Amino acid sequence: MTSHATPAGAAAGRRAARRRLIRELLLVAGLFTVYKAGRSLSTGRTEEALGNAAWIWDAERALRLPGEGAVQRLLLHGDALVHTANTYYAAVHFPATALFLVWLYLRRPAHYLWARRVLTVLTGAALALHLGFPLAPPRLLGAADLIDTGQVYGPTVYGAAPATDTMANQFAAMPSLHFGWALTLALGMIAATRPTRWRALWLLHPLLTLLVVVGTANHYWLDAIVATLLLGAALRLVPRPDAAHADGGGGGGGRGDAEAGAVHGLPGPRTAAEPGPVPGSGSAPDAAVGSGSGSARDTAVAPASAGAER
C-alpha cells in the first residue's frame, strides 16, 4: 500500500510545482510587458522631457549635488573602462534581476514572493512617474555638456534619434530602475542569506550600478535618489516574510523551507524522508501504515492543495 501511494503523491506534487512555475513565468512576463507598453506612451514628448531635464539639472545645482561629469571623466580615462561601463549598463540589469528571482524561487520561496511584490510596486510607481514626468537623460541635455558614451564608445541599447526610437523610451530617466532594481537585489540577497560579514558585499552591485548610470550620462543623481525613496515606500507596503514562514536565511534548506513552500504555494527544498517504524517494535501494521504512508502522502500532496498566494 505504501509503495503505491507515495509515487502517486510525488507525481501530483511535481505536476503542481510545474503549474506554479508556469503561472509565475506568465505573471512576471505579463507584468514586464505591461511596463514596457506603458513606457512607450511617453515617447514623442521631446520638448516636455528636455524642459524637465533642465529643471532637474538646475535643482541638482541648487542642492549642491556633485556634477555627473565628475564620474564621467573618471570613465573616460581609458576606452576599455568606458566600454566596460557601457556593457555593464546594457547587459547586467535584466539578467541579474532574473537570476535573483530564479534563485529565490528555488531556494527561498517566501523571500521570492516578497521580492516579486516589492519589484512590482517599485516598477509600477516608476511607470506612473515616467508617464507623468517624462525626463530626458543628461546625455541629451546640452547644458550638461556630457558625452553619450553608448553612441561614441559602444555598446548602446538606444537609437541615435530619441524621438523615433522604437526599441526603448529614452525619456524615462526618472527614476532610475537600473539602480532601484540593483538595490532591491542587494537588500533581498542580504535578507535571504546567512548573516555573515561578507553578505554586505551585495551592496557593491547597486554602488557600481550607480556609478555606471551616472558616468554614462544615462541618469542624474536625483534619478537614483527618487528610486531609493520609491523602494523605501515599497518596502513599507510589502510585509516581509514572518519568522514562521521565512525560509531561513541560513544555508541548507530544511523543514522550515518545505513548510514555507507549502504555505505560500511555492516549492521548497526537498527533505529526506522520515524513517518508518522499525519492524518488530510492537507497532500494529495498521498503525504503521497510518503514521508512515499517510504522513508522506499528506506531505507530497500539500503543495498541490495549498492555495498559491499571489
PDB file of C-alpha atoms in Angstrom:
ATOM      1  CA  MET A   1       0.000   0.000   0.000  1.00  0.00           C
ATOM      2  CA  THR A   2       2.780   2.382   0.918  1.00  0.00           C
ATOM      3  CA  SER A   3       4.756   1.732  -2.279  1.00  0.00           C
ATOM      4  CA  HIS A   4       1.731   2.656  -4.429  1.00  0.00           C
ATOM      5  CA  ALA A   5       0.648   5.784  -2.515  1.00  0.00           C
ATOM      6  CA  THR A   6       3.977   7.584  -2.278  1.00  0.00           C
ATOM      7  CA  PRO A   7       4.889   7.673  -6.021  1.00  0.00           C
ATOM      8  CA  ALA A   8       1.385   8.884  -6.907  1.00  0.00           C
ATOM      9  CA  GLY A   9       1.599  11.674  -4.346  1.00  0.00           C
ATOM     10  CA  ALA A  10       5.084  12.638  -5.518  1.00  0.00           C
ATOM     11  CA  ALA A  11       3.896  12.780  -9.146  1.00  0.00           C
ATOM     12  CA  ALA A  12       0.969  15.007  -8.141  1.00  0.00           C
ATOM     13  CA  GLY A  13       3.379  17.275  -6.283  1.00  0.00           C
ATOM     14  CA  ARG A  14       5.645  17.552  -9.331  1.00  0.00           C
ATOM     15  CA  ARG A  15       2.692  18.408 -11.587  1.00  0.00           C
ATOM     16  CA  ALA A  16       1.540  21.086  -9.138  1.00  0.00           C
ATOM     17  CA  ALA A  17       5.063  22.514  -8.994  1.00  0.00           C
ATOM     18  CA  ARG A  18       5.205  22.737 -12.785  1.00  0.00           C
ATOM     19  CA  ARG A  19       1.843  24.519 -12.887  1.00  0.00           C
ATOM     20  CA  ARG A  20       3.019  27.016 -10.268  1.00  0.00           C
ATOM     21  CA  LEU A  21       6.230  27.643 -12.195  1.00  0.00           C
ATOM     22  CA  ILE A  22       4.315  28.278 -15.424  1.00  0.00           C
ATOM     23  CA  ARG A  23       1.950  30.658 -13.611  1.00  0.00           C
ATOM     24  CA  GLU A  24       4.876  32.581 -12.144  1.00  0.00           C
ATOM     25  CA  LEU A  25       6.618  32.852 -15.508  1.00  0.00           C
ATOM     26  CA  LEU A  26       3.431  34.104 -17.159  1.00  0.00           C
ATOM     27  CA  LEU A  27       2.793  36.552 -14.334  1.00  0.00           C
ATOM     28  CA  VAL A  28       6.294  38.056 -14.396  1.00  0.00           C
ATOM     29  CA  ALA A  29       6.303  38.184 -18.211  1.00  0.00           C
ATOM     30  CA  GLY A  30       2.882  39.841 -18.190  1.00  0.00           C
ATOM     31  CA  LEU A  31       3.936  42.478 -15.665  1.00  0.00           C
ATOM     32  CA  PHE A  32       7.069  43.240 -17.667  1.00  0.00           C
ATOM     33  CA  THR A  33       5.054  43.524 -20.897  1.00  0.00           C
ATOM     34  CA  VAL A  34       2.629  45.964 -19.280  1.00  0.00           C
ATOM     35  CA  TYR A  35       5.546  48.040 -18.036  1.00  0.00           C
ATOM     36  CA  LYS A  36       7.262  48.161 -21.431  1.00  0.00           C
ATOM     37  CA  ALA A  37       3.998  49.042 -23.169  1.00  0.00           C
ATOM     38  CA  GLY A  38       3.259  51.753 -20.617  1.00  0.00           C
ATOM     39  CA  ARG A  39       6.670  53.348 -21.040  1.00  0.00           C
ATOM     40  CA  SER A  40       6.074  53.744 -24.752  1.00  0.00           C
ATOM     41  CA  LEU A  41       3.170  56.107 -24.037  1.00  0.00           C
ATOM     42  CA  SER A  42       5.581  58.893 -23.108  1.00  0.00           C
ATOM     43  CA  THR A  43       7.663  58.730 -26.274  1.00  0.00           C
ATOM     44  CA  GLY A  44       7.471  61.724 -28.600  1.00  0.00           C
ATOM     45  CA  ARG A  45       7.205  64.244 -25.732  1.00  0.00           C
ATOM     46  CA  THR A  46      10.615  65.677 -26.570  1.00  0.00           C
ATOM     47  CA  GLU A  47      10.100  69.316 -25.593  1.00  0.00           C
ATOM     48  CA  GLU A  48       8.491  68.410 -22.267  1.00  0.00           C
ATOM     49  CA  ALA A  49      11.238  65.888 -21.496  1.00  0.00           C
ATOM     50  CA  LEU A  50      14.004  68.403 -22.246  1.00  0.00           C
ATOM     51  CA  GLY A  51      12.250  71.097 -20.209  1.00  0.00           C
ATOM     52  CA  ASN A  52      12.048  68.734 -17.239  1.00  0.00           C
ATOM     53  CA  ALA A  53      15.710  67.838 -17.745  1.00  0.00           C
ATOM     54  CA  ALA A  54      16.734  71.492 -17.478  1.00  0.00           C
ATOM     55  CA  TRP A  55      14.667  71.796 -14.300  1.00  0.00           C
ATOM     56  CA  ILE A  56      16.299  68.697 -12.759  1.00  0.00           C
ATOM     57  CA  TRP A  57      19.765  69.950 -13.710  1.00  0.00           C
ATOM     58  CA  ASP A  58      19.146  73.325 -12.036  1.00  0.00           C
ATOM     59  CA  ALA A  59      17.641  71.616  -8.979  1.00  0.00           C
ATOM     60  CA  GLU A  60      20.744  69.449  -8.539  1.00  0.00           C
ATOM     61  CA  ARG A  61      22.985  72.521  -8.711  1.00  0.00           C
ATOM     62  CA  ALA A  62      20.765  74.304  -6.156  1.00  0.00           C
ATOM     63  CA  LEU A  63      21.072  71.256  -3.878  1.00  0.00           C
ATOM     64  CA  ARG A  64      24.861  71.320  -4.427  1.00  0.00           C
ATOM     65  CA  LEU A  65      24.932  67.738  -5.662  1.00  0.00           C
ATOM     66  CA  PRO A  66      28.194  66.764  -7.364  1.00  0.00           C
ATOM     67  CA  GLY A  67      28.207  67.129 -11.116  1.00  0.00           C
ATOM     68  CA  GLU A  68      27.609  63.951 -13.143  1.00  0.00           C
ATOM     69  CA  GLY A  69      30.578  64.989 -15.267  1.00  0.00           C
ATOM     70  CA  ALA A  70      32.991  64.205 -12.418  1.00  0.00           C
ATOM     71  CA  VAL A  71      32.104  60.500 -12.664  1.00  0.00           C
ATOM     72  CA  GLN A  72      32.166  60.515 -16.459  1.00  0.00           C
ATOM     73  CA  ARG A  73      35.652  61.999 -16.543  1.00  0.00           C
ATOM     74  CA  LEU A  74      36.872  59.034 -14.496  1.00  0.00           C
ATOM     75  CA  LEU A  75      35.421  56.611 -17.043  1.00  0.00           C
ATOM     76  CA  LEU A  76      36.934  58.497 -19.963  1.00  0.00           C
ATOM     77  CA  HIS A  77      40.472  57.804 -18.751  1.00  0.00           C
ATOM     78  CA  GLY A  78      40.508  54.730 -20.981  1.00  0.00           C
ATOM     79  CA  ASP A  79      38.445  53.336 -23.835  1.00  0.00           C
ATOM     80  CA  ALA A  80      38.337  49.908 -22.208  1.00  0.00           C
ATOM     81  CA  LEU A  81      36.942  51.352 -18.970  1.00  0.00           C
ATOM     82  CA  VAL A  82      34.124  53.292 -20.607  1.00  0.00           C
ATOM     83  CA  HIS A  83      33.335  50.351 -22.892  1.00  0.00           C
ATOM     84  CA  THR A  84      33.067  48.115 -19.815  1.00  0.00           C
ATOM     85  CA  ALA A  85      30.729  50.604 -18.156  1.00  0.00           C
ATOM     86  CA  ASN A  86      28.506  50.701 -21.255  1.00  0.00           C
ATOM     87  CA  THR A  87      28.448  46.894 -21.344  1.00  0.00           C
ATOM     88  CA  TYR A  88      27.521  46.732 -17.673  1.00  0.00           C
ATOM     89  CA  TYR A  89      24.664  49.169 -18.279  1.00  0.00           C
ATOM     90  CA  ALA A  90      23.362  47.246 -21.290  1.00  0.00           C
ATOM     91  CA  ALA A  91      23.923  43.630 -20.254  1.00  0.00           C
ATOM     92  CA  VAL A  92      23.699  43.270 -16.453  1.00  0.00           C
ATOM     93  CA  HIS A  93      20.423  44.956 -15.493  1.00  0.00           C
ATOM     94  CA  PHE A  94      17.834  42.394 -16.650  1.00  0.00           C
ATOM     95  CA  PRO A  95      19.878  39.150 -16.367  1.00  0.00           C
ATOM     96  CA  ALA A  96      20.975  39.937 -12.803  1.00  0.00           C
ATOM     97  CA  THR A  97      17.395  40.641 -11.710  1.00  0.00           C
ATOM     98  CA  ALA A  98      16.128  37.482 -13.433  1.00  0.00           C
ATOM     99  CA  LEU A  99      18.797  35.301 -11.798  1.00  0.00           C
ATOM    100  CA  PHE A 100      17.964  36.887  -8.439  1.00  0.00           C
ATOM    101  CA  LEU A 101      14.290  35.935  -8.775  1.00  0.00           C
ATOM    102  CA  VAL A 102      15.060  32.433 -10.048  1.00  0.00           C
ATOM    103  CA  TRP A 103      17.410  31.719  -7.137  1.00  0.00           C
ATOM    104  CA  LEU A 104      14.870  32.959  -4.606  1.00  0.00           C
ATOM    105  CA  TYR A 105      12.108  30.914  -6.248  1.00  0.00           C
ATOM    106  CA  LEU A 106      14.146  27.732  -5.994  1.00  0.00           C
ATOM    107  CA  ARG A 107      15.854  28.260  -2.637  1.00  0.00           C
ATOM    108  CA  ARG A 108      13.884  30.858  -0.649  1.00  0.00           C
ATOM    109  CA  PRO A 109      10.208  30.700  -1.744  1.00  0.00           C
ATOM    110  CA  ALA A 110       8.837  33.097   0.862  1.00  0.00           C
ATOM    111  CA  HIS A 111      11.524  35.652   0.087  1.00  0.00           C
ATOM    112  CA  TYR A 112      10.768  35.214  -3.617  1.00  0.00           C
ATOM    113  CA  LEU A 113       7.157  36.292  -3.129  1.00  0.00           C
ATOM    114  CA  TRP A 114       8.311  39.249  -1.057  1.00  0.00           C
ATOM    115  CA  ALA A 115      10.892  40.339  -3.653  1.00  0.00           C
ATOM    116  CA  ARG A 116       8.487  39.907  -6.567  1.00  0.00           C
ATOM    117  CA  ARG A 117       5.883  42.067  -4.845  1.00  0.00           C
ATOM    118  CA  VAL A 118       8.429  44.728  -3.920  1.00  0.00           C
ATOM    119  CA  LEU A 119       9.687  44.883  -7.512  1.00  0.00           C
ATOM    120  CA  THR A 120       6.106  45.091  -8.789  1.00  0.00           C
ATOM    121  CA  VAL A 121       5.245  48.016  -6.513  1.00  0.00           C
ATOM    122  CA  LEU A 122       8.523  49.796  -7.300  1.00  0.00           C
ATOM    123  CA  THR A 123       8.166  49.311 -11.052  1.00  0.00           C
ATOM    124  CA  GLY A 124       4.508  50.347 -11.047  1.00  0.00           C
ATOM    125  CA  ALA A 125       5.344  53.564  -9.191  1.00  0.00           C
ATOM    126  CA  ALA A 126       8.215  54.194 -11.621  1.00  0.00           C
ATOM    127  CA  LEU A 127       5.869  53.730 -14.592  1.00  0.00           C
ATOM    128  CA  ALA A 128       3.452  56.291 -13.178  1.00  0.00           C
ATOM    129  CA  LEU A 129       6.325  58.755 -12.788  1.00  0.00           C
ATOM    130  CA  HIS A 130       7.609  58.034 -16.312  1.00  0.00           C
ATOM    131  CA  LEU A 131       4.182  58.902 -17.701  1.00  0.00           C
ATOM    132  CA  GLY A 132       3.610  61.947 -15.517  1.00  0.00           C
ATOM    133  CA  PHE A 133       7.132  63.361 -15.674  1.00  0.00           C
ATOM    134  CA  PRO A 134       8.950  62.490 -18.908  1.00  0.00           C
ATOM    135  CA  LEU A 135      12.630  63.250 -18.455  1.00  0.00           C
ATOM    136  CA  ALA A 136      15.476  63.329 -20.935  1.00  0.00           C
ATOM    137  CA  PRO A 137      18.734  61.867 -19.574  1.00  0.00           C
ATOM    138  CA  PRO A 138      21.758  64.151 -19.086  1.00  0.00           C
ATOM    139  CA  ARG A 139      23.410  62.833 -22.276  1.00  0.00           C
ATOM    140  CA  LEU A 140      20.625  64.589 -24.226  1.00  0.00           C
ATOM    141  CA  LEU A 141      20.793  67.840 -22.272  1.00  0.00           C
ATOM    142  CA  GLY A 142      23.050  70.428 -23.856  1.00  0.00           C
ATOM    143  CA  ALA A 143      23.583  72.309 -20.579  1.00  0.00           C
ATOM    144  CA  ALA A 144      25.086  69.188 -19.017  1.00  0.00           C
ATOM    145  CA  ASP A 145      27.863  69.047 -21.627  1.00  0.00           C
ATOM    146  CA  LEU A 146      28.201  65.269 -21.251  1.00  0.00           C
ATOM    147  CA  ILE A 147      29.162  62.623 -23.799  1.00  0.00           C
ATOM    148  CA  ASP A 148      26.717  59.950 -24.892  1.00  0.00           C
ATOM    149  CA  THR A 149      29.217  57.192 -24.130  1.00  0.00           C
ATOM    150  CA  GLY A 150      26.987  54.495 -25.599  1.00  0.00           C
ATOM    151  CA  GLN A 151      26.878  56.133 -29.017  1.00  0.00           C
ATOM    152  CA  VAL A 152      30.555  57.125 -29.020  1.00  0.00           C
ATOM    153  CA  TYR A 153      32.226  54.071 -27.498  1.00  0.00           C
ATOM    154  CA  GLY A 154      29.503  51.387 -27.605  1.00  0.00           C
ATOM    155  CA  PRO A 155      27.669  49.255 -26.917  1.00  0.00           C
ATOM    156  CA  THR A 156      24.348  51.051 -26.603  1.00  0.00           C
ATOM    157  CA  VAL A 157      20.756  49.958 -26.183  1.00  0.00           C
ATOM    158  CA  TYR A 158      19.344  53.226 -27.516  1.00  0.00           C
ATOM    159  CA  GLY A 159      18.812  54.586 -31.001  1.00  0.00           C
ATOM    160  CA  ALA A 160      20.630  57.683 -32.206  1.00  0.00           C
ATOM    161  CA  ALA A 161      17.344  59.634 -32.542  1.00  0.00           C
ATOM    162  CA  PRO A 162      15.450  59.506 -29.220  1.00  0.00           C
ATOM    163  CA  ALA A 163      12.167  60.814 -30.619  1.00  0.00           C
ATOM    164  CA  THR A 164      11.915  57.958 -33.115  1.00  0.00           C
ATOM    165  CA  ASP A 165      13.479  55.186 -31.033  1.00  0.00           C
ATOM    166  CA  THR A 166      11.059  52.246 -31.208  1.00  0.00           C
ATOM    167  CA  MET A 167      13.198  49.923 -29.061  1.00  0.00           C
ATOM    168  CA  ALA A 168      13.311  51.960 -25.847  1.00  0.00           C
ATOM    169  CA  ASN A 169      11.799  55.066 -24.302  1.00  0.00           C
ATOM    170  CA  GLN A 170      14.702  57.439 -23.761  1.00  0.00           C
ATOM    171  CA  PHE A 171      12.555  59.946 -21.893  1.00  0.00           C
ATOM    172  CA  ALA A 172      12.006  57.720 -18.851  1.00  0.00           C
ATOM    173  CA  ALA A 173      15.073  58.656 -16.823  1.00  0.00           C
ATOM    174  CA  MET A 174      13.188  59.407 -13.585  1.00  0.00           C
ATOM    175  CA  PRO A 175      13.504  57.237 -11.557  1.00  0.00           C
ATOM    176  CA  SER A 176      16.443  55.001 -12.409  1.00  0.00           C
ATOM    177  CA  LEU A 177      15.144  51.434 -12.357  1.00  0.00           C
ATOM    178  CA  HIS A 178      18.675  50.270 -13.101  1.00  0.00           C
ATOM    179  CA  PHE A 179      19.585  51.498  -9.637  1.00  0.00           C
ATOM    180  CA  GLY A 180      16.253  50.662  -7.988  1.00  0.00           C
ATOM    181  CA  TRP A 181      16.320  47.033  -9.117  1.00  0.00           C
ATOM    182  CA  ALA A 182      20.007  46.685  -8.208  1.00  0.00           C
ATOM    183  CA  LEU A 183      19.312  47.969  -4.698  1.00  0.00           C
ATOM    184  CA  THR A 184      16.337  45.603  -4.373  1.00  0.00           C
ATOM    185  CA  LEU A 185      18.572  42.706  -5.418  1.00  0.00           C
ATOM    186  CA  ALA A 186      21.197  43.603  -2.833  1.00  0.00           C
ATOM    187  CA  LEU A 187      18.717  44.027   0.018  1.00  0.00           C
ATOM    188  CA  GLY A 188      16.881  40.850  -0.994  1.00  0.00           C
ATOM    189  CA  MET A 189      20.049  38.761  -1.001  1.00  0.00           C
ATOM    190  CA  ILE A 190      21.120  40.199   2.349  1.00  0.00           C
ATOM    191  CA  ALA A 191      17.722  39.297   3.811  1.00  0.00           C
ATOM    192  CA  ALA A 192      17.670  35.785   2.320  1.00  0.00           C
ATOM    193  CA  THR A 193      21.228  34.619   3.004  1.00  0.00           C
ATOM    194  CA  ARG A 194      23.150  33.571   6.076  1.00  0.00           C
ATOM    195  CA  PRO A 195      24.106  36.505   8.329  1.00  0.00           C
ATOM    196  CA  THR A 196      27.847  36.846   7.836  1.00  0.00           C
ATOM    197  CA  ARG A 197      30.157  39.824   7.447  1.00  0.00           C
ATOM    198  CA  TRP A 198      30.502  39.030   3.727  1.00  0.00           C
ATOM    199  CA  ARG A 199      26.889  39.443   2.718  1.00  0.00           C
ATOM    200  CA  ALA A 200      27.212  43.227   2.865  1.00  0.00           C
ATOM    201  CA  LEU A 201      29.258  42.856  -0.331  1.00  0.00           C
ATOM    202  CA  TRP A 202      25.943  42.563  -2.188  1.00  0.00           C
ATOM    203  CA  LEU A 203      25.738  46.345  -1.817  1.00  0.00           C
ATOM    204  CA  LEU A 204      28.601  46.649  -4.287  1.00  0.00           C
ATOM    205  CA  HIS A 205      26.131  45.872  -7.079  1.00  0.00           C
ATOM    206  CA  PRO A 206      23.931  48.963  -6.566  1.00  0.00           C
ATOM    207  CA  LEU A 207      27.010  51.092  -5.859  1.00  0.00           C
ATOM    208  CA  LEU A 208      28.649  50.030  -9.108  1.00  0.00           C
ATOM    209  CA  THR A 209      25.329  50.454 -10.925  1.00  0.00           C
ATOM    210  CA  LEU A 210      25.018  54.000  -9.588  1.00  0.00           C
ATOM    211  CA  LEU A 211      28.475  54.947 -10.855  1.00  0.00           C
ATOM    212  CA  VAL A 212      27.728  53.356 -14.234  1.00  0.00           C
ATOM    213  CA  VAL A 213      24.342  55.007 -14.848  1.00  0.00           C
ATOM    214  CA  VAL A 214      25.689  58.418 -13.845  1.00  0.00           C
ATOM    215  CA  GLY A 215      29.065  58.085 -15.579  1.00  0.00           C
ATOM    216  CA  THR A 216      27.498  57.007 -18.874  1.00  0.00           C
ATOM    217  CA  ALA A 217      25.182  60.054 -18.645  1.00  0.00           C
ATOM    218  CA  ASN A 218      22.051  57.918 -18.704  1.00  0.00           C
ATOM    219  CA  HIS A 219      20.787  59.197 -15.331  1.00  0.00           C
ATOM    220  CA  TYR A 220      21.014  62.082 -12.893  1.00  0.00           C
ATOM    221  CA  TRP A 221      21.847  61.689  -9.215  1.00  0.00           C
ATOM    222  CA  LEU A 222      18.238  62.597  -8.455  1.00  0.00           C
ATOM    223  CA  ASP A 223      17.036  59.643 -10.538  1.00  0.00           C
ATOM    224  CA  ALA A 224      18.769  57.288  -8.104  1.00  0.00           C
ATOM    225  CA  ILE A 225      17.597  59.251  -5.065  1.00  0.00           C
ATOM    226  CA  VAL A 226      13.962  59.074  -6.184  1.00  0.00           C
ATOM    227  CA  ALA A 227      14.347  55.343  -6.931  1.00  0.00           C
ATOM    228  CA  THR A 228      15.605  54.838  -3.374  1.00  0.00           C
ATOM    229  CA  LEU A 229      12.631  56.715  -1.928  1.00  0.00           C
ATOM    230  CA  LEU A 230      10.173  54.671  -4.004  1.00  0.00           C
ATOM    231  CA  LEU A 231      11.874  51.454  -2.924  1.00  0.00           C
ATOM    232  CA  GLY A 232      11.619  52.555   0.700  1.00  0.00           C
ATOM    233  CA  ALA A 233       7.883  53.095   0.257  1.00  0.00           C
ATOM    234  CA  ALA A 234       7.531  49.670  -1.406  1.00  0.00           C
ATOM    235  CA  LEU A 235       9.364  48.028   1.487  1.00  0.00           C
ATOM    236  CA  ARG A 236       6.955  49.664   3.917  1.00  0.00           C
ATOM    237  CA  LEU A 237       3.921  48.487   1.938  1.00  0.00           C
ATOM    238  CA  VAL A 238       5.003  44.880   1.343  1.00  0.00           C
ATOM    239  CA  PRO A 239       5.308  42.832   4.550  1.00  0.00           C
ATOM    240  CA  ARG A 240       8.476  40.795   4.897  1.00  0.00           C
ATOM    241  CA  PRO A 241       8.239  37.012   5.381  1.00  0.00           C
ATOM    242  CA  ASP A 242       7.495  36.353   9.043  1.00  0.00           C
ATOM    243  CA  ALA A 243       9.638  34.112  11.201  1.00  0.00           C
ATOM    244  CA  ALA A 244       7.231  31.195  10.861  1.00  0.00           C
ATOM    245  CA  HIS A 245       7.274  31.182   7.071  1.00  0.00           C
ATOM    246  CA  ALA A 246      10.664  32.678   6.196  1.00  0.00           C
ATOM    247  CA  ASP A 247      12.978  30.175   4.630  1.00  0.00           C
ATOM    248  CA  GLY A 248      15.780  30.682   6.865  1.00  0.00           C
ATOM    249  CA  GLY A 249      18.417  32.942   5.594  1.00  0.00           C
ATOM    250  CA  GLY A 250      20.793  30.238   6.568  1.00  0.00           C
ATOM    251  CA  GLY A 251      22.213  27.567   4.443  1.00  0.00           C
ATOM    252  CA  GLY A 252      20.918  24.322   3.510  1.00  0.00           C
ATOM    253  CA  GLY A 253      17.136  24.107   3.429  1.00  0.00           C
ATOM    254  CA  GLY A 254      15.206  22.035   5.880  1.00  0.00           C
ATOM    255  CA  ARG A 255      11.767  21.578   7.334  1.00  0.00           C
ATOM    256  CA  GLY A 256      11.165  25.328   7.571  1.00  0.00           C
ATOM    257  CA  ASP A 257      11.908  25.703   3.852  1.00  0.00           C
ATOM    258  CA  ALA A 258       9.467  22.958   2.891  1.00  0.00           C
ATOM    259  CA  GLU A 259       6.756  24.393   5.123  1.00  0.00           C
ATOM    260  CA  ALA A 260       7.257  27.875   3.667  1.00  0.00           C
ATOM    261  CA  GLY A 261       6.834  26.475   0.175  1.00  0.00           C
ATOM    262  CA  ALA A 262       3.646  24.664   1.120  1.00  0.00           C
ATOM    263  CA  VAL A 263       2.119  27.653   2.863  1.00  0.00           C
ATOM    264  CA  HIS A 264       2.822  30.086   0.034  1.00  0.00           C
ATOM    265  CA  GLY A 265       2.081  27.678  -2.785  1.00  0.00           C
ATOM    266  CA  LEU A 266       5.690  27.506  -3.949  1.00  0.00           C
ATOM    267  CA  PRO A 267       8.078  24.581  -3.884  1.00  0.00           C
ATOM    268  CA  GLY A 268      10.560  24.305  -1.050  1.00  0.00           C
ATOM    269  CA  PRO A 269      13.800  22.315  -0.982  1.00  0.00           C
ATOM    270  CA  ARG A 270      13.320  18.566  -0.777  1.00  0.00           C
ATOM    271  CA  THR A 271      13.929  16.941   2.562  1.00  0.00           C
ATOM    272  CA  ALA A 272      14.921  13.417   3.317  1.00  0.00           C
ATOM    273  CA  ALA A 273      12.045  11.023   4.022  1.00  0.00           C
ATOM    274  CA  GLU A 274      11.496  10.332   7.691  1.00  0.00           C
ATOM    275  CA  PRO A 275      12.233   6.705   8.677  1.00  0.00           C
ATOM    276  CA  GLY A 276       9.247   4.456   9.130  1.00  0.00           C
ATOM    277  CA  PRO A 277       8.546   2.292  12.168  1.00  0.00           C
ATOM    278  CA  VAL A 278      11.065  -0.410  12.975  1.00  0.00           C
ATOM    279  CA  PRO A 279       9.721  -3.912  12.278  1.00  0.00           C
ATOM    280  CA  GLY A 280       9.116  -5.885  15.395  1.00  0.00           C
ATOM    281  CA  SER A 281       8.836  -2.849  17.619  1.00  0.00           C
ATOM    282  CA  GLY A 282       5.347  -3.779  18.673  1.00  0.00           C
ATOM    283  CA  SER A 283       3.512  -1.353  16.352  1.00  0.00           C
ATOM    284  CA  ALA A 284       0.429  -2.733  14.713  1.00  0.00           C
ATOM    285  CA  PRO A 285       0.514  -2.909  10.896  1.00  0.00           C
ATOM    286  CA  ASP A 286      -2.415  -0.533  10.574  1.00  0.00           C
ATOM    287  CA  ALA A 287      -0.766   1.992  12.858  1.00  0.00           C
ATOM    288  CA  ALA A 288       2.454   1.755  10.874  1.00  0.00           C
ATOM    289  CA  VAL A 289       0.610   2.484   7.642  1.00  0.00           C
ATOM    290  CA  GLY A 290      -1.314   5.361   9.168  1.00  0.00           C
ATOM    291  CA  SER A 291       1.726   7.089  10.617  1.00  0.00           C
ATOM    292  CA  GLY A 292       4.131   6.401   7.761  1.00  0.00           C
ATOM    293  CA  SER A 293       2.460   6.388   4.352  1.00  0.00           C
ATOM    294  CA  GLY A 294      -0.328   8.691   5.426  1.00  0.00           C
ATOM    295  CA  SER A 295       2.047  11.456   6.536  1.00  0.00           C
ATOM    296  CA  ALA A 296       4.204  11.013   3.451  1.00  0.00           C
ATOM    297  CA  ARG A 297       1.133  11.253   1.248  1.00  0.00           C
ATOM    298  CA  ASP A 298      -0.057  14.392   3.042  1.00  0.00           C
ATOM    299  CA  THR A 299       3.371  16.000   2.682  1.00  0.00           C
ATOM    300  CA  ALA A 300       3.530  15.215  -1.029  1.00  0.00           C
ATOM    301  CA  VAL A 301       0.022  16.439  -1.785  1.00  0.00           C
ATOM    302  CA  ALA A 302       0.121  19.528   0.472  1.00  0.00           C
ATOM    303  CA  PRO A 303       1.768  21.812  -2.098  1.00  0.00           C
ATOM    304  CA  ALA A 304      -0.855  20.825  -4.660  1.00  0.00           C
ATOM    305  CA  SER A 305      -3.751  21.614  -2.360  1.00  0.00           C
ATOM    306  CA  ALA A 306      -2.312  24.698  -0.719  1.00  0.00           C
ATOM    307  CA  GLY A 307      -3.577  27.972  -2.110  1.00  0.00           C
ATOM    308  CA  ALA A 308      -0.931  29.827  -4.074  1.00  0.00           C
ATOM    309  CA  GLU A 309      -0.832  33.298  -2.565  1.00  0.00           C
ATOM    310  CA  ARG A 310      -0.284  35.932  -5.121  1.00  0.00           C
TER     311      ARG A 310
END
